[in-house]
Coordinates of C-alpha atoms in Angstrom, one line a residue:
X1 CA 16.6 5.0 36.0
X2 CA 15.7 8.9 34.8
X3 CA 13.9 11.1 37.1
X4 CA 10.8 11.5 35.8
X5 CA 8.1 13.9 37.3
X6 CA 5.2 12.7 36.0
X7 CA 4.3 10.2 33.4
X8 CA 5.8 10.8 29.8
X9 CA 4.3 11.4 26.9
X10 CA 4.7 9.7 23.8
X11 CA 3.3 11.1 20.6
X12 CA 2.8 8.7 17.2
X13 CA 2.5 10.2 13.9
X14 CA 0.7 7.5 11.7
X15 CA -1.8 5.2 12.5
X16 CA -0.4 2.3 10.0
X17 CA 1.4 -0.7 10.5
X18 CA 3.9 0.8 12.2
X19 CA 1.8 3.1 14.4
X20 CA -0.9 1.0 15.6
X21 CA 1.6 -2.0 16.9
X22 CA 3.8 1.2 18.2
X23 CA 0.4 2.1 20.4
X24 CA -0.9 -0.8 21.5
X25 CA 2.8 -2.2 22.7
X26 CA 2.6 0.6 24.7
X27 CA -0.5 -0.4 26.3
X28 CA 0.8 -1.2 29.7
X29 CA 3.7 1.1 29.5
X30 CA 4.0 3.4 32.0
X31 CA 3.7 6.6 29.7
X32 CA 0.9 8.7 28.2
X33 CA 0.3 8.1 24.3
X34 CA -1.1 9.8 22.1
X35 CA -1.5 8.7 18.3
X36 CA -2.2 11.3 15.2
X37 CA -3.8 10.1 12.2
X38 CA -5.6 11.8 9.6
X39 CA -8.3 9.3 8.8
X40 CA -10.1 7.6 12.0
X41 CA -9.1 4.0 10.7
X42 CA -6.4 1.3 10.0
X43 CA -6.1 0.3 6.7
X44 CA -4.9 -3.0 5.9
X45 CA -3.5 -1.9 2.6
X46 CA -2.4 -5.5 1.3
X47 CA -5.9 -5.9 0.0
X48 CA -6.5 -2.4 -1.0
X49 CA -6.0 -3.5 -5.3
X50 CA -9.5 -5.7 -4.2
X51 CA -11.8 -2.7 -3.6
X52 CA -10.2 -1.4 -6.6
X53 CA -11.3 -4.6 -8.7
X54 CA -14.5 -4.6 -7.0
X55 CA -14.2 -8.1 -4.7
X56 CA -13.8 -6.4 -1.4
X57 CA -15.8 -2.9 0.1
X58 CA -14.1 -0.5 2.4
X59 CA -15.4 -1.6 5.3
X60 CA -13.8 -4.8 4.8
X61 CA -10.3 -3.8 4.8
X62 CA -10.6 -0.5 7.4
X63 CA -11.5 -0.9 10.8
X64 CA -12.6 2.7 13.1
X65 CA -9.2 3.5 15.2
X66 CA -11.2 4.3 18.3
X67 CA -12.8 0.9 18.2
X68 CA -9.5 -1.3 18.2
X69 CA -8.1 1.2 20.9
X70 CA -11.2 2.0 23.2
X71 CA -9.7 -0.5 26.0
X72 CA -6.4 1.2 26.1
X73 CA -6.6 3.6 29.1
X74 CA -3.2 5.5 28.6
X75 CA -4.2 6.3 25.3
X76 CA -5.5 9.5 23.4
X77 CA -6.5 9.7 19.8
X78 CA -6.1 12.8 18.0
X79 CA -8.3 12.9 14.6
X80 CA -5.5 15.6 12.3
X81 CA -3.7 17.1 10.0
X82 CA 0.3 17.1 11.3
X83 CA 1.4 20.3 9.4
X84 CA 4.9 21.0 11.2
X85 CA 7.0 19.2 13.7
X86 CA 9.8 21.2 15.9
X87 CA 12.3 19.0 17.0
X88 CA 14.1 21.0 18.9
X89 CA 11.1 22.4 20.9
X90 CA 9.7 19.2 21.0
X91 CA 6.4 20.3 19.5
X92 CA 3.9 18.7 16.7
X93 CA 1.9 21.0 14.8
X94 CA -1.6 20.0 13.4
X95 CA -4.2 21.9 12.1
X96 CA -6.3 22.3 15.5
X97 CA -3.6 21.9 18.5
X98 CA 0.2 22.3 19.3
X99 CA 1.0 19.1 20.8
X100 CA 4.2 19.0 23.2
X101 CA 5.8 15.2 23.6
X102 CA 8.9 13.8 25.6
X103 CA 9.1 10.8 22.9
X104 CA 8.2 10.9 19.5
X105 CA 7.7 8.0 16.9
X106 CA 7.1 9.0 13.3
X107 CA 5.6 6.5 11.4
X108 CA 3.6 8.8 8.7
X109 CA 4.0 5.7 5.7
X110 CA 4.5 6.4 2.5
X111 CA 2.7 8.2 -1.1
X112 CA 2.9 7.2 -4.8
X113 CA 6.0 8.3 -6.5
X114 CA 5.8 9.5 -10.2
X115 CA 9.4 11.0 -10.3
X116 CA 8.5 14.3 -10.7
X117 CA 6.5 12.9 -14.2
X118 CA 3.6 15.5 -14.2
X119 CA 2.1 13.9 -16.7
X120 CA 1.8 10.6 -14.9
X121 CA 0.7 12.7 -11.6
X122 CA -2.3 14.4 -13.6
X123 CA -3.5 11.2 -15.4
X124 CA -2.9 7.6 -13.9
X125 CA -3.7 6.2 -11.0
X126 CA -2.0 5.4 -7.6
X127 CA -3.1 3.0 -5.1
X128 CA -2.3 3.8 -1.7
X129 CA -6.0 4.5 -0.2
X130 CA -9.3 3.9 -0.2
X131 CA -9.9 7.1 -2.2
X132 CA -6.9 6.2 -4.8
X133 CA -9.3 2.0 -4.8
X134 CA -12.6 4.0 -5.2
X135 CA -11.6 6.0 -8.4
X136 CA -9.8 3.4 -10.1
X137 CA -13.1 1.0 -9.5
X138 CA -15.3 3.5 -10.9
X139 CA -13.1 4.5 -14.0
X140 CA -12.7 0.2 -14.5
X141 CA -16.4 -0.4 -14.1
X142 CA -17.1 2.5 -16.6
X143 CA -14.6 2.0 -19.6
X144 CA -16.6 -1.7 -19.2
X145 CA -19.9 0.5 -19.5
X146 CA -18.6 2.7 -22.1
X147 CA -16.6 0.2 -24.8
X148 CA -19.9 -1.8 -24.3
X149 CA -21.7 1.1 -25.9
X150 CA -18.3 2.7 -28.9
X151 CA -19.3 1.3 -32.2
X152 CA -15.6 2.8 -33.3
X153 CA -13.4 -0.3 -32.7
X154 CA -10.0 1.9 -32.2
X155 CA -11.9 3.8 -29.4
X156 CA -13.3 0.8 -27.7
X157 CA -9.5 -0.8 -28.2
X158 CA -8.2 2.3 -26.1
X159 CA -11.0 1.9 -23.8
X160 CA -10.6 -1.5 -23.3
X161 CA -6.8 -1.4 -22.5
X162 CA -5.6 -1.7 -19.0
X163 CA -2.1 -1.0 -18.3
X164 CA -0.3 -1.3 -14.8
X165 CA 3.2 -0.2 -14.3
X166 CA 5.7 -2.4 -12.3
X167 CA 6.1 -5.5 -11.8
X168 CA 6.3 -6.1 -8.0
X169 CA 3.4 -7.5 -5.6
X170 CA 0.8 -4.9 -5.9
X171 CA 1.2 -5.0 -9.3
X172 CA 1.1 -8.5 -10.5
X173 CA -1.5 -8.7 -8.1
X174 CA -3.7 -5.8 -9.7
X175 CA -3.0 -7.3 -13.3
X176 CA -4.1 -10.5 -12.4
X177 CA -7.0 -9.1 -10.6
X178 CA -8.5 -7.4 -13.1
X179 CA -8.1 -9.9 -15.5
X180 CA -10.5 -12.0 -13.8
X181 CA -12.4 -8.8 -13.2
X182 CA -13.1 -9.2 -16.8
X183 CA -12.8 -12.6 -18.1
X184 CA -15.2 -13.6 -15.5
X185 CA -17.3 -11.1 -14.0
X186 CA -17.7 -8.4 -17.2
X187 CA -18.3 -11.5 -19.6
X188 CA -21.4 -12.2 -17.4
X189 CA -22.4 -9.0 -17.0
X190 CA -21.8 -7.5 -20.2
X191 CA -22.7 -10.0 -22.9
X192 CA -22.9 -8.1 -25.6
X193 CA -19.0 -7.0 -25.2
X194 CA -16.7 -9.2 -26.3
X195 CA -13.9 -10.1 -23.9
X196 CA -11.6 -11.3 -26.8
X197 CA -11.2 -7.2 -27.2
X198 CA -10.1 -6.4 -23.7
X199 CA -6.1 -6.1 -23.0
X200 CA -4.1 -6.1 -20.2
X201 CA -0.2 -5.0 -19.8
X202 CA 1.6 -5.2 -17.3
X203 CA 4.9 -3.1 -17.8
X204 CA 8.5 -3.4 -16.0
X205 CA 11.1 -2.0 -16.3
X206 CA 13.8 -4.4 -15.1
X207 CA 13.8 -7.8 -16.7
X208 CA 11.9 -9.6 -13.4
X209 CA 8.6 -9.7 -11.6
X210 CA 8.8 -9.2 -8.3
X211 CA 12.6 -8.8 -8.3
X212 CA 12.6 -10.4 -4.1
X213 CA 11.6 -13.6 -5.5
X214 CA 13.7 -16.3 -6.3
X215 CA 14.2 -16.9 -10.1
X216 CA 12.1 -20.2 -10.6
X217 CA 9.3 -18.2 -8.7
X218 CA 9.3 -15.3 -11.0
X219 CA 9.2 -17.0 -13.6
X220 CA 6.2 -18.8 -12.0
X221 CA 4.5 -15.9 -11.8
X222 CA 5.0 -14.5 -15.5
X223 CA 3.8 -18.2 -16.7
X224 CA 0.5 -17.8 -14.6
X225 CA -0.2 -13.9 -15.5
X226 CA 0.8 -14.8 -19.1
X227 CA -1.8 -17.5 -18.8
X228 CA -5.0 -15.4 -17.7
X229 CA -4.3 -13.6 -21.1
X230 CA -1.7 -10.4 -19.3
X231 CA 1.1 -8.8 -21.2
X232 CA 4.1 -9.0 -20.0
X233 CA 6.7 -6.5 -21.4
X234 CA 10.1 -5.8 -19.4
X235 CA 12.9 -3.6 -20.4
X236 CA 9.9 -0.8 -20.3
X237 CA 10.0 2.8 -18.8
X238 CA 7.2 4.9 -19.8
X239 CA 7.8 8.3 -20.3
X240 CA 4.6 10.2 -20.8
X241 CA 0.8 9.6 -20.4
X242 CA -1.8 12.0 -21.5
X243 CA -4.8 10.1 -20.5
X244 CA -5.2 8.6 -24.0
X245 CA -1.9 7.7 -25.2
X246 CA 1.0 5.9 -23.4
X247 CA 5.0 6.7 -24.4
X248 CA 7.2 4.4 -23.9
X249 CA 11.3 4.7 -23.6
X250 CA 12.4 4.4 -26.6
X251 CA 9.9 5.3 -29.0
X252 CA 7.0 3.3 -28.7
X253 CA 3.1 4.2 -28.2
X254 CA -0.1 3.0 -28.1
X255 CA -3.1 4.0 -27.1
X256 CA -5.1 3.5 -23.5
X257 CA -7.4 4.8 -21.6
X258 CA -6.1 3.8 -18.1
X259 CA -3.2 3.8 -16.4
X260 CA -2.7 2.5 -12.9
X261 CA 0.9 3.1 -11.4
X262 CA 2.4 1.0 -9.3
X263 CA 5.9 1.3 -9.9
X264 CA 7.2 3.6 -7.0
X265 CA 6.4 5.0 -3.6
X266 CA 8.4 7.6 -1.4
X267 CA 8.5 8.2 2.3
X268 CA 5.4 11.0 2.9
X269 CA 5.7 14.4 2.0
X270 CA 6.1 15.4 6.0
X271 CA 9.7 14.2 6.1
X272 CA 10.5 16.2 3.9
X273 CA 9.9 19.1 5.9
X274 CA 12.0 18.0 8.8
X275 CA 15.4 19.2 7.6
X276 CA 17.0 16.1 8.1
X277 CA 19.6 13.7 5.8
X278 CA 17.5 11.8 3.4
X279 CA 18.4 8.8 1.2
X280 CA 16.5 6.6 -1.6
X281 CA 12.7 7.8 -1.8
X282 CA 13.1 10.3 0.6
X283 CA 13.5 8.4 3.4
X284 CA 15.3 9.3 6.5
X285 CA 18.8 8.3 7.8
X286 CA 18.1 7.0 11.1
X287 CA 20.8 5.3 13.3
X288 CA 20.7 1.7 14.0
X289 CA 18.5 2.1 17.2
X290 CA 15.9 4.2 14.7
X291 CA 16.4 7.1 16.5
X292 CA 16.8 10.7 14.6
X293 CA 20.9 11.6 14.7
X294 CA 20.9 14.4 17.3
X295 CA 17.5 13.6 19.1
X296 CA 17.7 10.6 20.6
X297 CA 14.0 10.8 21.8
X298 CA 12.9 11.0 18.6
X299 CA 12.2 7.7 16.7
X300 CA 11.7 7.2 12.9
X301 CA 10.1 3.5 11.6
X302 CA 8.2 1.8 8.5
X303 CA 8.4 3.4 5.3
X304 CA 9.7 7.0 6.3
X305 CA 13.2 4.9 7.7
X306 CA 16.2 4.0 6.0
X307 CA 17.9 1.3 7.5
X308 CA 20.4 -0.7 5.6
X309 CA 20.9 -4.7 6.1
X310 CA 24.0 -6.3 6.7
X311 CA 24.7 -6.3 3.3
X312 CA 24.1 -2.3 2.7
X313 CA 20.8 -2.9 0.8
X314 CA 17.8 -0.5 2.4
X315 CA 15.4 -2.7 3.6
X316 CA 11.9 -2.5 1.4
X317 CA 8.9 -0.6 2.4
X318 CA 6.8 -3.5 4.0
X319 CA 4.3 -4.0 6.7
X320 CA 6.9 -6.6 8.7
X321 CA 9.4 -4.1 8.7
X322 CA 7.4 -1.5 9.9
X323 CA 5.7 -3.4 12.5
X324 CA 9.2 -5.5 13.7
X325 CA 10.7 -1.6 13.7
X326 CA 7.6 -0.4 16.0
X327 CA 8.3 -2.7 18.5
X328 CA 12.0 -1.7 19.0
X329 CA 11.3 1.3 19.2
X330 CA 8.7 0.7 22.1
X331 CA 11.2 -0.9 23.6
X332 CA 14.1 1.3 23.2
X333 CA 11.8 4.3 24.3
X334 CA 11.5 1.9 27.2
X335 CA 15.0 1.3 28.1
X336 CA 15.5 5.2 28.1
X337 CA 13.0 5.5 30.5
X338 CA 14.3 3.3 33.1
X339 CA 18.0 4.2 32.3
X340 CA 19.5 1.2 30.3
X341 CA 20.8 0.5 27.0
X342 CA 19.1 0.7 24.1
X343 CA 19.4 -2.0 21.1
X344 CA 20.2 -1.8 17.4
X345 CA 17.3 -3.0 14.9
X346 CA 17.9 -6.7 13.0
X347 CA 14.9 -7.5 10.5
X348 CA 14.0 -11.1 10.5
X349 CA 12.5 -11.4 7.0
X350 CA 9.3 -13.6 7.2
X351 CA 9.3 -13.9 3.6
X352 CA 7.0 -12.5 0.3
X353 CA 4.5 -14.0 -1.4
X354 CA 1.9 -13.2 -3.7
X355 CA -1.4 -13.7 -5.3
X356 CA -2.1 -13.9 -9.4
X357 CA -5.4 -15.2 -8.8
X358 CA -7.8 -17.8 -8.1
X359 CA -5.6 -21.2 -7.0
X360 CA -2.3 -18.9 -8.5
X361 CA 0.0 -17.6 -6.1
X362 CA 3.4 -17.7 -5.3
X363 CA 5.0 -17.5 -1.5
X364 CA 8.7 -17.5 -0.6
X365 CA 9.6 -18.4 3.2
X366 CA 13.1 -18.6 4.6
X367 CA 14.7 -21.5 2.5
X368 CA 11.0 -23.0 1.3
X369 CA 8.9 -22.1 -2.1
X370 CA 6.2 -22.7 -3.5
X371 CA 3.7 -21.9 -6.3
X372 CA 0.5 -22.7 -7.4
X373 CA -2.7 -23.6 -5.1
X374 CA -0.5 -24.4 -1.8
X375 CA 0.6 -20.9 -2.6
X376 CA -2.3 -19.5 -3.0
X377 CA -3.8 -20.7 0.4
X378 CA -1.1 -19.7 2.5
X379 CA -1.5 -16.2 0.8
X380 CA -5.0 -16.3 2.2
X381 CA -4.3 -17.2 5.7
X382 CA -1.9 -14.8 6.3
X383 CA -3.5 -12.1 5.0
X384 CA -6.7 -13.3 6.4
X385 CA -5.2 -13.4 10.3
X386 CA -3.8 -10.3 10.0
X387 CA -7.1 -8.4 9.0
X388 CA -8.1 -5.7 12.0
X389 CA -10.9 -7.1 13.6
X390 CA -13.0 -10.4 14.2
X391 CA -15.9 -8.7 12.0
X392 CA -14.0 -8.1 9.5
X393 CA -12.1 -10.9 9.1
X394 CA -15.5 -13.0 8.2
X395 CA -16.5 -10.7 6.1
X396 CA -13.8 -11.0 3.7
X397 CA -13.8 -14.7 4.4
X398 CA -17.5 -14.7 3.5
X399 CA -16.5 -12.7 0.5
X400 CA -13.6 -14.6 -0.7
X401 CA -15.8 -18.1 -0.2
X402 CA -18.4 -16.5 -2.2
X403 CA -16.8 -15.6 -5.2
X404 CA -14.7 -18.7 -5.4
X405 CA -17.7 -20.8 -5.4
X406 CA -19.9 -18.9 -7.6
X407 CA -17.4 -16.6 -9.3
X408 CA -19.2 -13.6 -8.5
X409 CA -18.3 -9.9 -6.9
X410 CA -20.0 -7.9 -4.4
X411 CA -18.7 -4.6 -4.9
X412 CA -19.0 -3.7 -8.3
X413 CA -21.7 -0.3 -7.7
X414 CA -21.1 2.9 -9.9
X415 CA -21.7 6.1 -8.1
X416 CA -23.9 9.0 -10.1
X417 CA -20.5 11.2 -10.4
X418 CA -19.1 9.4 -12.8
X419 CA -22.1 9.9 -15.6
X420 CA -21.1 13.8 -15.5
X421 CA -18.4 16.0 -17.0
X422 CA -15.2 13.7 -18.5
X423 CA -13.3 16.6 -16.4
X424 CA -14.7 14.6 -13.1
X425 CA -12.9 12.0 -14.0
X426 CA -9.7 14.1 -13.6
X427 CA -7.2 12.9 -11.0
X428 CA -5.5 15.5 -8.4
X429 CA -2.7 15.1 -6.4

C-alpha cells in the first residue's frame, strides 16, 4: 500500500455519463473528489432529439448536479470553465481557481463535428445540448408558423423541407420524430397547411442505417421511416449548405430551409489542448487500463478515449462505454492507492436499439432482435430507468402516456426572440 499523508484528491472533468458514475463510485472511497462541470446538471442526452421535437421539456431530461450528489460527503462541486490542464504540475485551470489533484479523470464528452465544413458550422444545426434542442424546436415550430402563412409554393416547399444528416440512432430517431411532429401534431394545429407539402430526408452517406445493426434490422428500420412518409437517400455526402440550398456530392441540389446534422461528433475541444497522441475524432490514445501514456494518475474515459476492441475497431461514443470505462477507472485509481495491480478495460456490449416512433423501434441484444412494438417498449424501459431522478422519471412517463393516448405534445411554446431579425435566427459555434 502507498504512503499517503492525507486523503487524495481526485478531480473529474465532465459531469456526463462518464463523470457522474466516476463520482458517485467513489462515494465511499477513501479520497477527496471533486467534479468540474460547466452546466449545474446531468443531461441524459438519449432523449435530447424530444425537446427538440417538442414532446419532452428540459427539466425532464436534466436533473441539478447538487441535488443527485448532496448526500455524498467526500464530494465538492465546482460550477466552471476548465480552460487548461498541466499534467505535469498536476494542476487544472478554470476560469475562477487553479485546482491541484493527485488523480485525475477526464471525462469532458464530446461536440458536433462538421469536418471543418464552415458552411455547415454557420447554418445547420447540432444536437448535443439543451441549447443546440431549444433552437432547433423553435426554428421547427416556426417554418410550421411561417409556410402556414407563404402564398409562394417554391418558398413554402423550402420551408417545409426538413433534412437530417446521417443515418445512425439520433438520427433516424429525429427523422422519425419530427415526422410525427407534423403528420400529427402540425395537422391539428395548423389546419389550414397542408401536410401533403411537408418533406422529410434523411441523408447517409454509407448504404445502411444504423450501420451497428444487424442487416434484417436496418432494413427494418428504413421500411418503418419509409413508411411515416421519410426520405431515405444513401450514397449521399453533402457538401455545402447556405441556409437555403443544400449541395450534395456529386452535383445535386435542392432547396431547404433546415438542416439538422447528425452525422459526426469529435472528442471536446479541451483534448485537443493537452498535447497528447490523438486518433479518429480527436480522441485520445489511452493505454488499456485508460490511463494517459506517461501519467499513470491520470485517467481518460467516454467519448474523449480511444480504446480499440479485440478486433482493432475503436469502440463507439456511447453512454455504456463511458459509464463501464468510469468504473474501471475508479477502480484502478483504487488499486494504486492501496498498492496493487491495476486491470485492462474489456467492454461488454449491452446492445443498441432504437426508436422510429410510436409502436416502431428496433433493439439488438447479444444474440436476440427484435423490431416493431416489442421493440419499441423495451426502448422505453430502458431509457425510462436510466432517467436521473424519481421526479423525473414520471414526468416523462406521464408525458410519454399522454401523448400516446391522445397524440398530443406539451412542449411546443415559441419564445418572442424568434419574431425578430432573420439574423437571430443565426447559429454560432
Amino acid at each position: 500500500m502507498k504512503t499517503i499523508q492525507s486523503e487524495p484528491r481526485v478531480v473529474i472533468l465532465g459531469a456526463g455519463f462518464g463523470g457522474l458514475r466516476a463520482a458517485q463510485s467513489l462515494s465511499k472511497a477513501p479520497v477527496k473528489v471533486m467534479l468540474i462541470d460547466r452546466n449545474n446538471y446531468h443531461l441524459f442526452q438519449p432523449l435530447l432529439y424530444q425537446v427538440a421535437t417538442a414532446s419532452l421539456s428540459d427539466e425532464d431530461i436534466a436533473h441539478p448536479l447538487r441535488a443527485i450528489l448532496r448526500e455524498q460527503e467526500n464530494l465538492e462541486f465546482l460550477l466552471a470553465n476548465v480552460t487548461g490542464i498541466d499534467l505535469h504540475s498536476q494542476k487544472i485551470f478554470t476560469d475562477t481557481d487553479e485546482i491541484p489533484y493527485d488523480y485525475l479523470i477526464l471525462a469532458p464528452g464530446s461536440e458536433t463535428n462538421f469536418y471543418g465544413n464552415e458552411s455547415l458550422s454557420q447554418n445547420s444545426f447540432g444536437l448535443k445540448s439543451l441549447q443546440d434542442a431549444h433552437r432547433i424546436r423553435q426554428h421547427l415550430l416556426m417554418q410550421f408558423e411561417k409556410a402556414s402563412r407563404e402564398i409562394n409554393p417554391e418558398e413554402r416547399k423550402a420551408l417545409l423541407t426538413f433534412v437530417v444528416v446521417g443515418g445512425g440512432p439520433t438520427g433516424v430517431e429525429m427523422a422519425g420524430a419530427i415526422s410525427e411532429l407534423a403528420q400529427v401534431v402540425v395537422k391539428k394545429d395548423i389546419p389550414k397547411l397542408d401536410v401533403r407539402e411537408i418533406r422529410i430526408v434523411l441523408l447517409e452517406a454509407t448504404d445502411k442505417l444504423v450501420s451497428h445493426l444487424q442487416t434484417d434490422l436496418s432494413n427494418n428500420t428504413v421500411t418503418a421511416l419509409s413508411r411515416k412518409g421519410v426520405e431515405i437517400l444513401f450514397g449521399s455526402k453533402v457538401v455545402d449548405y447556405d441556409g437555403e440550398f443544400i449541395r450534395l456530392d456529386p452535383f445535386q441540389t435542392f432547396p431547404a430551409r433546415t438542416l439538422i446534422w447528425t452525422a459526426g461528433v469529435r472528442a471536446s475541444g479541451l483534448m485537443d489542448r493537452l498535447g497528447l497522441s490523438q486518433a479518429g475524432q480527436n480522441r485520445i490514445r489511452v493505454l488499456p487500463t485508460l490511463q494517459l501514456p506517461g501519467f499513470s494518475n491520470a485517467y481518460v474515459i467516454g467519448d474523449a478515449a480511444y480504446v480499440e476492441n479485440p478486433q482493432g475497431k475503436a469502440l463507439p461514443m456511447t453512454a455504456p462505454v463511458a459509464m463501464q470505462q468510469a468504473t474501471l477507472a475508479v477502480r484502478n485509481i483504487l488499486a494504486d492507492i492501496e498498492g496493487t495491480r491495476t486491470h485492462p478495460f474489456a467492454f461488454k456490449d449491452p446492445g443498441m436499439m432504437a426508436t422510429i416512433g410510436r409502436n416502431q423501434a428496433v433493439a439488438q441484444i447479444g444474440k436476440f432482435r427484435f423490431s416493431g412494438w416489442i421493440a419499441w417498449l423495451i426502448w422505453l424501459f430502458v431509457h425510462l430507468i436510466q432517467i436521473i431522478g424519481f421526479r423525473n422519471r414520471l414526468l416523462v412517463l406521464f408525458k410519454w402516456f399522454w401523448e400516446y393516448i391522445f397524440y398530443d405534445r406539451t412542449g411546443r411554446l415559441l419564445e418572442d426572440q424568434v419574431f425578430k431579425d432573420k439574423a437571430m435566427n443565426k447559429l454560432t459555434h
